[in-house]
mmCIF file of C-alpha atoms and ligand atoms in Angstrom:
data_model
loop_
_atom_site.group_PDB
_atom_site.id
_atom_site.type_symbol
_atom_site.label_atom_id
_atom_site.label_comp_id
_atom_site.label_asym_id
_atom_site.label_seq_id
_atom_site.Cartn_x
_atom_site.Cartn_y
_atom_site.Cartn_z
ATOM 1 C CA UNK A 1 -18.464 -25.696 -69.660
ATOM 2 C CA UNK A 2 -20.104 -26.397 -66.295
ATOM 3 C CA UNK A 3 -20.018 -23.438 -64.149
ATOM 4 C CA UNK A 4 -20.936 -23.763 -60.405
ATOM 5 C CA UNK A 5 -20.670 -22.076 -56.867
ATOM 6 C CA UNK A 6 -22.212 -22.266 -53.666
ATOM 7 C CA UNK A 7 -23.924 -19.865 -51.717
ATOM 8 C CA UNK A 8 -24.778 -19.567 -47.380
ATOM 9 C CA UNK A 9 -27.474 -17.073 -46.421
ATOM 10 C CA UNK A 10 -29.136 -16.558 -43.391
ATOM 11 C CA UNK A 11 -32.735 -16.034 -42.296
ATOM 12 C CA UNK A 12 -34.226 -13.055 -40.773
ATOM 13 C CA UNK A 13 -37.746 -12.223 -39.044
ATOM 14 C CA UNK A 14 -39.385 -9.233 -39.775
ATOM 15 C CA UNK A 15 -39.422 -6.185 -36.391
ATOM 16 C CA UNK A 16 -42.071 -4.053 -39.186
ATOM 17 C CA UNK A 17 -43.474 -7.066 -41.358
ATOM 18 C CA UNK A 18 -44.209 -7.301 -44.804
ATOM 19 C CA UNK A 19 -47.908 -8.686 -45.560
ATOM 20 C CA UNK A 20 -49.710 -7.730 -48.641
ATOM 21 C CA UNK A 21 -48.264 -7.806 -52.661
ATOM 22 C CA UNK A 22 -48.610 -5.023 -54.713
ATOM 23 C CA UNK A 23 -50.256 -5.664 -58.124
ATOM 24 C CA UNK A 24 -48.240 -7.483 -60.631
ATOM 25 C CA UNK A 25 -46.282 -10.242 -61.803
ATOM 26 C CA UNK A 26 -43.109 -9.299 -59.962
ATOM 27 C CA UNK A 27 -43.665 -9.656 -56.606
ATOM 28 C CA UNK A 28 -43.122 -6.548 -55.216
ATOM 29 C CA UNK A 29 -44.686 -6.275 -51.296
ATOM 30 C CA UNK A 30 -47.417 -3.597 -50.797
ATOM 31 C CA UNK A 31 -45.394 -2.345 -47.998
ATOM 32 C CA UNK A 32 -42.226 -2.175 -47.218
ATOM 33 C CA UNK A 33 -40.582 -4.249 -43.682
ATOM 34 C CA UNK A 34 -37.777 -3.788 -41.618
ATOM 35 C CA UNK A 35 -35.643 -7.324 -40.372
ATOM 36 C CA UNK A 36 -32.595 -8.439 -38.667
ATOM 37 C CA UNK A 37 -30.696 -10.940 -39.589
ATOM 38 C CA UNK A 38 -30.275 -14.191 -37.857
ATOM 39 C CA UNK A 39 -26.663 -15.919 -37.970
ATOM 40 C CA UNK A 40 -27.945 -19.180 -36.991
ATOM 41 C CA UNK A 41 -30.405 -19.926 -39.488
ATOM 42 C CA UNK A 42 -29.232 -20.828 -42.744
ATOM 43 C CA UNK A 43 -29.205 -22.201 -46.192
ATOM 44 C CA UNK A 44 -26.696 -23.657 -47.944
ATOM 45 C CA UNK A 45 -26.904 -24.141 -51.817
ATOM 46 C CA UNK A 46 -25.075 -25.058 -54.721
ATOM 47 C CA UNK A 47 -25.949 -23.976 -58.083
ATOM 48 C CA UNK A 48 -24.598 -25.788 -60.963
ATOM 49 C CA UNK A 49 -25.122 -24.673 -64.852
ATOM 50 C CA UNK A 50 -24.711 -27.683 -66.654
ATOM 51 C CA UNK A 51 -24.663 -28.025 -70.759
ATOM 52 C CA UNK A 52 -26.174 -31.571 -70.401
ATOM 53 C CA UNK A 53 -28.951 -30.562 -68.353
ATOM 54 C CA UNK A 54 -32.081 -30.247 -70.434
ATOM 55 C CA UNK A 55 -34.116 -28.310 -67.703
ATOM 56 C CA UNK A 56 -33.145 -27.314 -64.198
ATOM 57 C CA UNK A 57 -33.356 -29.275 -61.005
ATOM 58 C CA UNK A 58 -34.140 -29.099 -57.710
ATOM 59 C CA UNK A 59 -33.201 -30.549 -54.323
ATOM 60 C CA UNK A 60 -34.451 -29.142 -51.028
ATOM 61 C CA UNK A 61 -33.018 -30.913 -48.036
ATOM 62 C CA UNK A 62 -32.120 -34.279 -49.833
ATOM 63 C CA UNK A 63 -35.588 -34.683 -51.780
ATOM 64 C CA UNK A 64 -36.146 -33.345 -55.397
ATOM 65 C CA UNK A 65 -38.677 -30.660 -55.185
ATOM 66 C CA UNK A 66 -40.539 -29.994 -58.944
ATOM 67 C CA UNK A 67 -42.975 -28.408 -57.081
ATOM 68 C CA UNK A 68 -40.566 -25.489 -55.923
ATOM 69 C CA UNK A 69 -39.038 -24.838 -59.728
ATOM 70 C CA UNK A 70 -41.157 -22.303 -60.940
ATOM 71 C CA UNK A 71 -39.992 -19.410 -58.393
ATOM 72 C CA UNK A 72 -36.394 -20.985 -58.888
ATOM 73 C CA UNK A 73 -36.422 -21.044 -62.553
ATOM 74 C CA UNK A 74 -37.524 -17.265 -62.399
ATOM 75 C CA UNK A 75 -34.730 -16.121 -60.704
ATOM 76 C CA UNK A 76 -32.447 -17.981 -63.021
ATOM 77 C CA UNK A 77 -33.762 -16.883 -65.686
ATOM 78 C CA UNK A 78 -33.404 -13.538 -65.032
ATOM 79 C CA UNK A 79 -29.660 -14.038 -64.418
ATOM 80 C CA UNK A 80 -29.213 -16.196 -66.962
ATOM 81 C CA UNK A 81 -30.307 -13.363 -69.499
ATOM 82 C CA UNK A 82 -28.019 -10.805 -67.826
ATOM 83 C CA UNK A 83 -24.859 -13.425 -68.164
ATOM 84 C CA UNK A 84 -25.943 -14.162 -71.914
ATOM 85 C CA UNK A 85 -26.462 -17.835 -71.417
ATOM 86 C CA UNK A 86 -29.241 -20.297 -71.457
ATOM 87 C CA UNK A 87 -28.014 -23.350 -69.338
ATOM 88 C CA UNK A 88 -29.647 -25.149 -67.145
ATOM 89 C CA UNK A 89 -28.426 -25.569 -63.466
ATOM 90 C CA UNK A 90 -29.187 -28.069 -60.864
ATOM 91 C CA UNK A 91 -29.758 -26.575 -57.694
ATOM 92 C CA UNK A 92 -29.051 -28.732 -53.990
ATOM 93 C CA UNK A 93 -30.137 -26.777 -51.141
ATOM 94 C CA UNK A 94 -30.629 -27.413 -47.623
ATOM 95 C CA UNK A 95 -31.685 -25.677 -44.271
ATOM 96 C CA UNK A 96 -30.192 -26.045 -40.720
ATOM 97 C CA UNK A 97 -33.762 -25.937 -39.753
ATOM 98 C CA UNK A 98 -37.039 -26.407 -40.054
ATOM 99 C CA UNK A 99 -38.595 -25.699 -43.801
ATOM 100 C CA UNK A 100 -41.863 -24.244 -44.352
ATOM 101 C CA UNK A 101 -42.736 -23.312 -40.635
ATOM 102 C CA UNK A 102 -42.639 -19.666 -40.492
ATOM 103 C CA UNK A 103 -38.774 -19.530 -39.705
ATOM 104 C CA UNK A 104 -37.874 -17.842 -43.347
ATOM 105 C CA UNK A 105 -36.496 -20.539 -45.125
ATOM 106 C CA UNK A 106 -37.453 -18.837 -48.217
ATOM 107 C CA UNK A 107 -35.795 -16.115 -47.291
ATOM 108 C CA UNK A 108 -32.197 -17.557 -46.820
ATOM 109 C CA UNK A 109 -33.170 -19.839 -49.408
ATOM 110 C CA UNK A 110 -33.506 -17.896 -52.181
ATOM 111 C CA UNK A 111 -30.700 -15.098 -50.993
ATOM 112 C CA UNK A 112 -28.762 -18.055 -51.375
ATOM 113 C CA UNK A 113 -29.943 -19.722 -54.903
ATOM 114 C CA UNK A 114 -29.644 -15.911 -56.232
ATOM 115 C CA UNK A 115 -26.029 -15.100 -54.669
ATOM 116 C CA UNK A 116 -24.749 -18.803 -56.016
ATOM 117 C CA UNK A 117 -25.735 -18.506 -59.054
ATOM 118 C CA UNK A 118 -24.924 -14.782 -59.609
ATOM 119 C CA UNK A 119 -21.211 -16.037 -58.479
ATOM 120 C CA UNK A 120 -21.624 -19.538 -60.652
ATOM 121 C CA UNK A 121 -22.424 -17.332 -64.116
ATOM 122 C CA UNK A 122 -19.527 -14.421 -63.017
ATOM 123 C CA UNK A 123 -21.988 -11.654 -63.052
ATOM 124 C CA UNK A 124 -20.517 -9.047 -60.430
ATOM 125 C CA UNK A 125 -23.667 -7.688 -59.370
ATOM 126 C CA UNK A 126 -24.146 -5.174 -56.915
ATOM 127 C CA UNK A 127 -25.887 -6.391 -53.398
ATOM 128 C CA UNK A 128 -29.031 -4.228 -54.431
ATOM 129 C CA UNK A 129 -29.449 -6.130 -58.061
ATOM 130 C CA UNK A 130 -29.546 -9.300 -55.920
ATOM 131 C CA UNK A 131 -31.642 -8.199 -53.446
ATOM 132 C CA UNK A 132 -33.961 -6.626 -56.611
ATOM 133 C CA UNK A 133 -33.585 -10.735 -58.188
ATOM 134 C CA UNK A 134 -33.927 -12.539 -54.896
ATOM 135 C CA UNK A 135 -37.278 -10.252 -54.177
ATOM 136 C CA UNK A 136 -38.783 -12.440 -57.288
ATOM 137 C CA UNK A 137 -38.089 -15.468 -55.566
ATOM 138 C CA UNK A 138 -39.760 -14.332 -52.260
ATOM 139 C CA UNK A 139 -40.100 -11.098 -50.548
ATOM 140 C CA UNK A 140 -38.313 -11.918 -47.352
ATOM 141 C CA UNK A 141 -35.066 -13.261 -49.561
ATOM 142 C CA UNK A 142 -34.812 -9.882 -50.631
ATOM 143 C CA UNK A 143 -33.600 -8.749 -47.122
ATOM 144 C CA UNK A 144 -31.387 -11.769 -46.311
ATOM 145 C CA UNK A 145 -28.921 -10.650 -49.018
ATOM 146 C CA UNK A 146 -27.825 -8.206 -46.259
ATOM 147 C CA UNK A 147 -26.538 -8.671 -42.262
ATOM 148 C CA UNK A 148 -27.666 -6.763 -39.322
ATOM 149 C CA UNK A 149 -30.428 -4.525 -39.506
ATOM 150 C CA UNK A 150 -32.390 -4.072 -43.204
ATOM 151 C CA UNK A 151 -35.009 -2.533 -44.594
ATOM 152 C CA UNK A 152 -36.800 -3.465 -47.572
ATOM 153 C CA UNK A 153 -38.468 -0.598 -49.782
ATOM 154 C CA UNK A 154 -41.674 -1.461 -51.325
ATOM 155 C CA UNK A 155 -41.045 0.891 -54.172
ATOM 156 C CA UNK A 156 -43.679 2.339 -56.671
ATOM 157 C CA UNK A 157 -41.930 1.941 -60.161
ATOM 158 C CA UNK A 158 -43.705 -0.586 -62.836
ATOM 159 C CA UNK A 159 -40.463 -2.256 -63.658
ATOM 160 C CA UNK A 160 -39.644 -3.375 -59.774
ATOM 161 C CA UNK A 161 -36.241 -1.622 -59.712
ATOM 162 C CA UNK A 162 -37.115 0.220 -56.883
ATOM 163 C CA UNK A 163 -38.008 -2.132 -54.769
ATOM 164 C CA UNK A 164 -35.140 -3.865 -52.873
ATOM 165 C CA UNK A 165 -33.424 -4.098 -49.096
ATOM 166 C CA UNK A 166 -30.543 -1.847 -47.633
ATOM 167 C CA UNK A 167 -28.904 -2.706 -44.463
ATOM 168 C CA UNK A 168 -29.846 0.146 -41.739
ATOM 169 C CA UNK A 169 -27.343 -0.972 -39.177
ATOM 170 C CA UNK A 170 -24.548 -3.577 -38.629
ATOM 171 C CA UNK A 171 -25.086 -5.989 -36.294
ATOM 172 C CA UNK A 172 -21.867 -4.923 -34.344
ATOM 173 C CA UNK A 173 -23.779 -1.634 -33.731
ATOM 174 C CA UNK A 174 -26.509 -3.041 -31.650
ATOM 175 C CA UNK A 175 -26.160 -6.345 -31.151
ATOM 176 C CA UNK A 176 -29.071 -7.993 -30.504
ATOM 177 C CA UNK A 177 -29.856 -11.709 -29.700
ATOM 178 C CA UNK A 178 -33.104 -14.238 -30.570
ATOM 179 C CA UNK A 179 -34.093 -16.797 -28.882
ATOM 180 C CA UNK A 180 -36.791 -19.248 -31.051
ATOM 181 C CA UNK A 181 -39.047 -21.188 -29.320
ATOM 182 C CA UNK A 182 -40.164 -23.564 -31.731
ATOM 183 C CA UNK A 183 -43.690 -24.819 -31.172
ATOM 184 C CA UNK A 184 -44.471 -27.019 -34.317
ATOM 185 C CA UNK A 185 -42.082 -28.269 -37.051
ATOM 186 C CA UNK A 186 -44.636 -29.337 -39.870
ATOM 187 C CA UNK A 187 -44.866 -27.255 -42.538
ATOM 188 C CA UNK A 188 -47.587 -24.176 -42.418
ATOM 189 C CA UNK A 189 -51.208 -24.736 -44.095
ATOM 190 C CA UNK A 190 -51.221 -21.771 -46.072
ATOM 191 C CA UNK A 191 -48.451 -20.711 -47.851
ATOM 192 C CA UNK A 192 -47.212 -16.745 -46.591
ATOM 193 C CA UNK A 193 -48.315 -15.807 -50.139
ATOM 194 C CA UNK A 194 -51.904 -17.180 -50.361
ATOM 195 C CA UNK A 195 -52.278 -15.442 -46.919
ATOM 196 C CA UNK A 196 -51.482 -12.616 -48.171
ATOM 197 C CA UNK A 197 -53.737 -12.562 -51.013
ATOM 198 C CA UNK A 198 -56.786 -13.833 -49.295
ATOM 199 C CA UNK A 199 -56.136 -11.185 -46.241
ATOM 200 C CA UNK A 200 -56.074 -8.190 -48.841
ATOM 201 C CA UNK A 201 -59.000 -9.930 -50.749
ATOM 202 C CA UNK A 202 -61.705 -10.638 -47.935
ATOM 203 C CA UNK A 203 -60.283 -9.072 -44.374
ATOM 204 C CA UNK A 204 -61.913 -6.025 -43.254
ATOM 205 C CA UNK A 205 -58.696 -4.820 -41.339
ATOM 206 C CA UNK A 206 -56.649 -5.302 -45.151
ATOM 207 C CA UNK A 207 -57.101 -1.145 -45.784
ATOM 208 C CA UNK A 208 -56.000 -0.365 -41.771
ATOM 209 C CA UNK A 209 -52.850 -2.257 -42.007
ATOM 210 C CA UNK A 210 -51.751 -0.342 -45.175
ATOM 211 C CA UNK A 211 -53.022 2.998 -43.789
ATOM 212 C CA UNK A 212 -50.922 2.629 -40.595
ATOM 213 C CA UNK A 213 -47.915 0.821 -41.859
ATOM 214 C CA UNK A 214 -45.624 4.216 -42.839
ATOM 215 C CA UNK A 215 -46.410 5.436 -39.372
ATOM 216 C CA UNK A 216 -44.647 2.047 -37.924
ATOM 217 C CA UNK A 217 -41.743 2.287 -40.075
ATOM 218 C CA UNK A 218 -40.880 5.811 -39.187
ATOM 219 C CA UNK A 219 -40.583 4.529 -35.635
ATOM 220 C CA UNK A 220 -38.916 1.338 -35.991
ATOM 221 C CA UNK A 221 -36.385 3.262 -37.807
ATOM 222 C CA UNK A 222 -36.141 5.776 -35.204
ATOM 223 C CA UNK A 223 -35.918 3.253 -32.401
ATOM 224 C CA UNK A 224 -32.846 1.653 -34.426
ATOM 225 C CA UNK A 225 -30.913 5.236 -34.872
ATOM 226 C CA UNK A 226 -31.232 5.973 -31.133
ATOM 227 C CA UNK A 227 -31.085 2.425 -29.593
ATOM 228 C CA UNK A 228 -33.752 2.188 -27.738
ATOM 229 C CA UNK A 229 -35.201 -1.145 -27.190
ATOM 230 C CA UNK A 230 -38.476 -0.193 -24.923
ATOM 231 C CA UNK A 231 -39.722 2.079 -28.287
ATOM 232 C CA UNK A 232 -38.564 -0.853 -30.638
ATOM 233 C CA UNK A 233 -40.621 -3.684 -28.483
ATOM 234 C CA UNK A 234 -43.877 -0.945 -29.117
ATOM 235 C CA UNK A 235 -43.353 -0.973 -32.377
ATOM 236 C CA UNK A 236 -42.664 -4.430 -33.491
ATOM 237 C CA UNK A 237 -45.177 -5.774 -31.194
ATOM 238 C CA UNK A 238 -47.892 -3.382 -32.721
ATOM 239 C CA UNK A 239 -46.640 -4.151 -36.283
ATOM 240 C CA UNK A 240 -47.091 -8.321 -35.247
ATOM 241 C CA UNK A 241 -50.409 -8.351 -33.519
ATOM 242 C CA UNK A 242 -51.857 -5.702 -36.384
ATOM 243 C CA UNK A 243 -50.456 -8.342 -39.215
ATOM 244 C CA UNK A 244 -52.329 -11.491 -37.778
ATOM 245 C CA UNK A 245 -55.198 -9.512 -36.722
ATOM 246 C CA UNK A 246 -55.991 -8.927 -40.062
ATOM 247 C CA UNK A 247 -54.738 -12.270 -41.136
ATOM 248 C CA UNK A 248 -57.276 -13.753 -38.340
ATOM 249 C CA UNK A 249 -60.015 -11.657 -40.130
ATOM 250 C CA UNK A 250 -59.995 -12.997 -43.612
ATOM 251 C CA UNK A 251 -62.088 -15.241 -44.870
ATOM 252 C CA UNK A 252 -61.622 -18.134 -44.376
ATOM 253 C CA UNK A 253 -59.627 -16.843 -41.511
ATOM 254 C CA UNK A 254 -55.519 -17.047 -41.239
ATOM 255 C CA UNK A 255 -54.897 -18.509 -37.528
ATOM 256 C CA UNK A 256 -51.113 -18.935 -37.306
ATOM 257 C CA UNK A 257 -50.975 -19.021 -33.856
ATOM 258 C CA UNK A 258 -51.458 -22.002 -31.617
ATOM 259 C CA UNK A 259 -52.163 -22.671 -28.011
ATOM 260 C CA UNK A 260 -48.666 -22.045 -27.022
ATOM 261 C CA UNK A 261 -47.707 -19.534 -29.138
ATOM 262 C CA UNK A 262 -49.856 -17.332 -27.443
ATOM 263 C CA UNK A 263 -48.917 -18.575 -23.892
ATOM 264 C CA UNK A 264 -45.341 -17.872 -24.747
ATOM 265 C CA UNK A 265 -46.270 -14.235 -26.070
ATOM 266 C CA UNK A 266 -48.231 -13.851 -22.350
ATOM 267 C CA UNK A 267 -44.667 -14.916 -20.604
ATOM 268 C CA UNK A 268 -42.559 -12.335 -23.352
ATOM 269 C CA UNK A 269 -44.934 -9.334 -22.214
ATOM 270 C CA UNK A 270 -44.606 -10.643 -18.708
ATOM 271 C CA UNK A 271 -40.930 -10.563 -18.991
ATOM 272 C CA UNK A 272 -40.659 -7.265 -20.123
ATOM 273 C CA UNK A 273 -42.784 -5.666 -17.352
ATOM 274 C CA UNK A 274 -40.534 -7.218 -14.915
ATOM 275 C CA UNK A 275 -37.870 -5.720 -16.466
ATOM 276 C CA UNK A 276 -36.333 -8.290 -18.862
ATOM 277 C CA UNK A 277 -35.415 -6.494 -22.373
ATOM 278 C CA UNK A 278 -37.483 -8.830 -24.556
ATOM 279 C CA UNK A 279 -40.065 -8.799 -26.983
ATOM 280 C CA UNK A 280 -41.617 -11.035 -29.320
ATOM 281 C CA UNK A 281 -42.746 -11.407 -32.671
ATOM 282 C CA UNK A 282 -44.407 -14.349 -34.745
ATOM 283 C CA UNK A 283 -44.407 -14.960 -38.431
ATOM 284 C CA UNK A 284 -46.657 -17.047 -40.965
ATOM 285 C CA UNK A 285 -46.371 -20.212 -38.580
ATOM 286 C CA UNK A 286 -46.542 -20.561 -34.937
ATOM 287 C CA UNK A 287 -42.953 -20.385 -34.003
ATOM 288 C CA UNK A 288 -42.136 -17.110 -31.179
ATOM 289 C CA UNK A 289 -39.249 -15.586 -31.595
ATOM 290 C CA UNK A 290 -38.076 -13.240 -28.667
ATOM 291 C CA UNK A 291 -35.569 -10.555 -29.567
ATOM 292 C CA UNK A 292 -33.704 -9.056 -26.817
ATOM 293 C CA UNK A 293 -30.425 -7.924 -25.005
ATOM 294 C CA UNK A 294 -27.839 -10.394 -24.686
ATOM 295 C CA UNK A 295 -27.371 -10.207 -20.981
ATOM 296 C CA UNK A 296 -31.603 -11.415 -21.037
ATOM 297 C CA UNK A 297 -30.976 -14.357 -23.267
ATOM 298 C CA UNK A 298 -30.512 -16.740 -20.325
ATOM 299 C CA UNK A 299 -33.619 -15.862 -18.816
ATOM 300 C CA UNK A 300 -35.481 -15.627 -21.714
ATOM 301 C CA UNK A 301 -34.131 -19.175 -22.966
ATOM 302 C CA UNK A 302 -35.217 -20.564 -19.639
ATOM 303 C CA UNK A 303 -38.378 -18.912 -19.673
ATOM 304 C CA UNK A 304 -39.206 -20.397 -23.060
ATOM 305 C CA UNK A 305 -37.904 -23.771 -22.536
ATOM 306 C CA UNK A 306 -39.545 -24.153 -19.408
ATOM 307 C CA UNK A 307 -43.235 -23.479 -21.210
ATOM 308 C CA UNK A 308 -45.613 -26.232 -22.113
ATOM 309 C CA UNK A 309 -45.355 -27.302 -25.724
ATOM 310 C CA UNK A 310 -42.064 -25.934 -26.676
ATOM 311 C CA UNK A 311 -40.767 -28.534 -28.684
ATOM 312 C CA UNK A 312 -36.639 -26.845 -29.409
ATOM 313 C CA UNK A 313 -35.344 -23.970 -28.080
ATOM 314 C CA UNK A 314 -32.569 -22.234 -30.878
ATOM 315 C CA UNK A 315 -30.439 -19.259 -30.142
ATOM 316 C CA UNK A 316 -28.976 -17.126 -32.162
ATOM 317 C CA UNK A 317 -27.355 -13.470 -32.736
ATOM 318 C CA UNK A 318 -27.391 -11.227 -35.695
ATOM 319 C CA UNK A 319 -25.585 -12.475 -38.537
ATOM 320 C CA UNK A 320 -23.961 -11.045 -41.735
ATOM 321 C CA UNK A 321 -25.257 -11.005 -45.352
ATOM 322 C CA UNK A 322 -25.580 -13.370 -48.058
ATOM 323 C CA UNK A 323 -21.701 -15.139 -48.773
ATOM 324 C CA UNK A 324 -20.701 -17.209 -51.909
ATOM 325 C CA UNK A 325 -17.791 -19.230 -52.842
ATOM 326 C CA UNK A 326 -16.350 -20.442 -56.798
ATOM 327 C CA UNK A 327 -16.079 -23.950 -57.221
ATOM 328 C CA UNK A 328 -13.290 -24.939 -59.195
ATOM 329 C CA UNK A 329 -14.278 -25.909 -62.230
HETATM 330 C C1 2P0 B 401 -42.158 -10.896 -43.067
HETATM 331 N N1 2P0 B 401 -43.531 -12.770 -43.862
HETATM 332 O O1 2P0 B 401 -42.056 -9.662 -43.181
HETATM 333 C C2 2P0 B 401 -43.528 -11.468 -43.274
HETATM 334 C C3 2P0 B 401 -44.276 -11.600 -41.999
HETATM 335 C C4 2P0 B 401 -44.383 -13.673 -43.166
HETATM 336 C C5 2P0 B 401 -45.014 -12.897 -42.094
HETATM 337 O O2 2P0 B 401 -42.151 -12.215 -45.487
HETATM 338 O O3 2P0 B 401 -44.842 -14.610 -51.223
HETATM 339 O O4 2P0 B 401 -42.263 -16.085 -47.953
HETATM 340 O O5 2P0 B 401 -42.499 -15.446 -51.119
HETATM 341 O O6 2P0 B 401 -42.959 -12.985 -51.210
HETATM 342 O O7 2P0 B 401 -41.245 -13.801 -48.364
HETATM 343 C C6 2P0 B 401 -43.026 -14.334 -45.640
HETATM 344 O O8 2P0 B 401 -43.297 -14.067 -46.938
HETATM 345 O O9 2P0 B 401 -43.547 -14.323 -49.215
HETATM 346 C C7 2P0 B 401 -42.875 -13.054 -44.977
HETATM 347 P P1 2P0 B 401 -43.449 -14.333 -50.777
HETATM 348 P P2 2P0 B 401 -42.452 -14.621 -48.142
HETATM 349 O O10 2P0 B 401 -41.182 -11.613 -42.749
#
């Protein structure tokens, strides 16, 4: 019998970012991260287990995509064994935006794929198992299974069950909004992985970015609980510039940035000391994305769309977890 549902998850961006794997086959992060939740980035996917299919399939924004089955397949498989079945699915997914260029399309991409085809076999999982599954497909995916605020627990235990996302805070209870200046739509040179490898491989600042990285949790929490945007701009800011620091020291060296992402980040700082509740962070590509207050998301927008080399300006708030629909069979 085919068996099939769909899936929409959003993407999120880091505030405390995950960089570094732990070792292991299971892809659990060497530290853990703290995100929100974007509601206007997402992917939509359809899973479908098919008898006739002799392996699965996938389609990523209208073009099959062998290349991506092996971190699909894994998170299949893994649900596939917990519903008792060995079918094969084909799996159609696409993004609202840009793939591959440091806006976490992996992220809602695999929340997605995992939620689907949780829903497509009938498993009734709780949010953490998928958020323990999606982790397999990428680290980020493991925090788009929830809305608003999340953190995501490195954990210590061999088996990986201890290391999945929780939501902190709803959205509703701070609402926040981003404004993403997009600076470059190809698709990153190095993969957020491989970065991540070669950074705790060959850069110096590898063993200062673990050392510190509790201490910036603690107060990205703590800015969350009480609100309080100035201490959450410190802390995210810190928890950015320390991540591609060492990414810029590896060898060869990680250089995410471009020439306007760092003009932009020179406007966000600006910005705030005139009084604007923004603050920036950037991810494994050379997008900005400015966080901030929704009464600042005019100026903010304007400010970014009015700088050199911004190529698309998209807004969004914070959005809700991973959702999935049956399709009648
Ligand atoms: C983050 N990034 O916390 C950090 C900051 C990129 C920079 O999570 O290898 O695509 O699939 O587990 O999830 C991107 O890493 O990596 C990411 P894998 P993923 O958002």
């Amino acid at each position: 019998m085919i068996k099939a549902a769909t899936a929409r998850a959003r993407s999120n961006i880091a505030l405390v970012k995950y960089w570094g794997k732990a070792e292991g086959t299971l892809n659990v992060p060497a530290v853990g991260s703290i995100s929100i939740t974007l509601d206007a980035l997402w992917s939509d996917t359809e899973v479908v287990f098919d008898p006739a299919l002799e392996t699965d399939a996938l389609v990523l924004d209208g073009e099959r995509r062998p290349d991506g089955l092996v971190r699909v397949s894994a998170c299949l498989d893994i649900l596939r064994e917990l519903a008792g079945v060995g079918t094969r699915a084909a799996v159609v997914s696409s993004n609202n935006f840009p793939t591959g260029a440091g806006l976490a399309s992996s992220a809602s991409g695999f929340a997605a794929l995992v939620g689907a085809a949780a829903r497509a076999l009938g498993l009734q999982l709780e949010p953490r198992q998928l958020s323990i599954i999606a982790r397999r497909g990428s680290g980020s995916a493991a925090r788009s299974i929830f809305g608003g605020f999340v953190e995501m627990h490195a954990g210590a235990a061999p088996d990986g069950l201890d290391s999945y996302a929780e939501p902190l805070l709803a959205g509703k209870e701070w609402p926040l909004d981003i404004v993403v200046a997009v600076t470059s739509t190809g698709e990153k040179a190095v993969a957020s992985g491989s970065g991540m490898r070669r950074s705790a491989r060959s850069s110096p600042y590898h063993a200062a970015w673990l050392k510190t990285h509790q201490a910036d949790m603690a107060l990205c929490r703590q800015a969350i609980r009480t609100r309080d945007f100035e201490a959450l701009a410190q802390v995210a800011e810190a928890s950015c510039l320390k991540m591609h620091a060492a990414a810029m020291a590896a060898v060869p060296a990680l250089i995410y940035f471009n020439g306007v992402t760092v003009e932009c980040i020179g406007r966000i700082r600006q910005l705030r000391k005139s009084g604007v509740a923004v603050l920036f962070t950037v991810d494994a590509g050379p997008q900005i994305k400015a966080v901030c207050a929704p009464d600042a998301r005019a100026a903010v927008r304007d400010a970014l769309a009015d700088m050199p080399g911004v190529v698309q300006i998209i807004e969004t708030g914070l959005g809700p977890g991973v959702e999935t629909r049956a399709c009648p069979s």
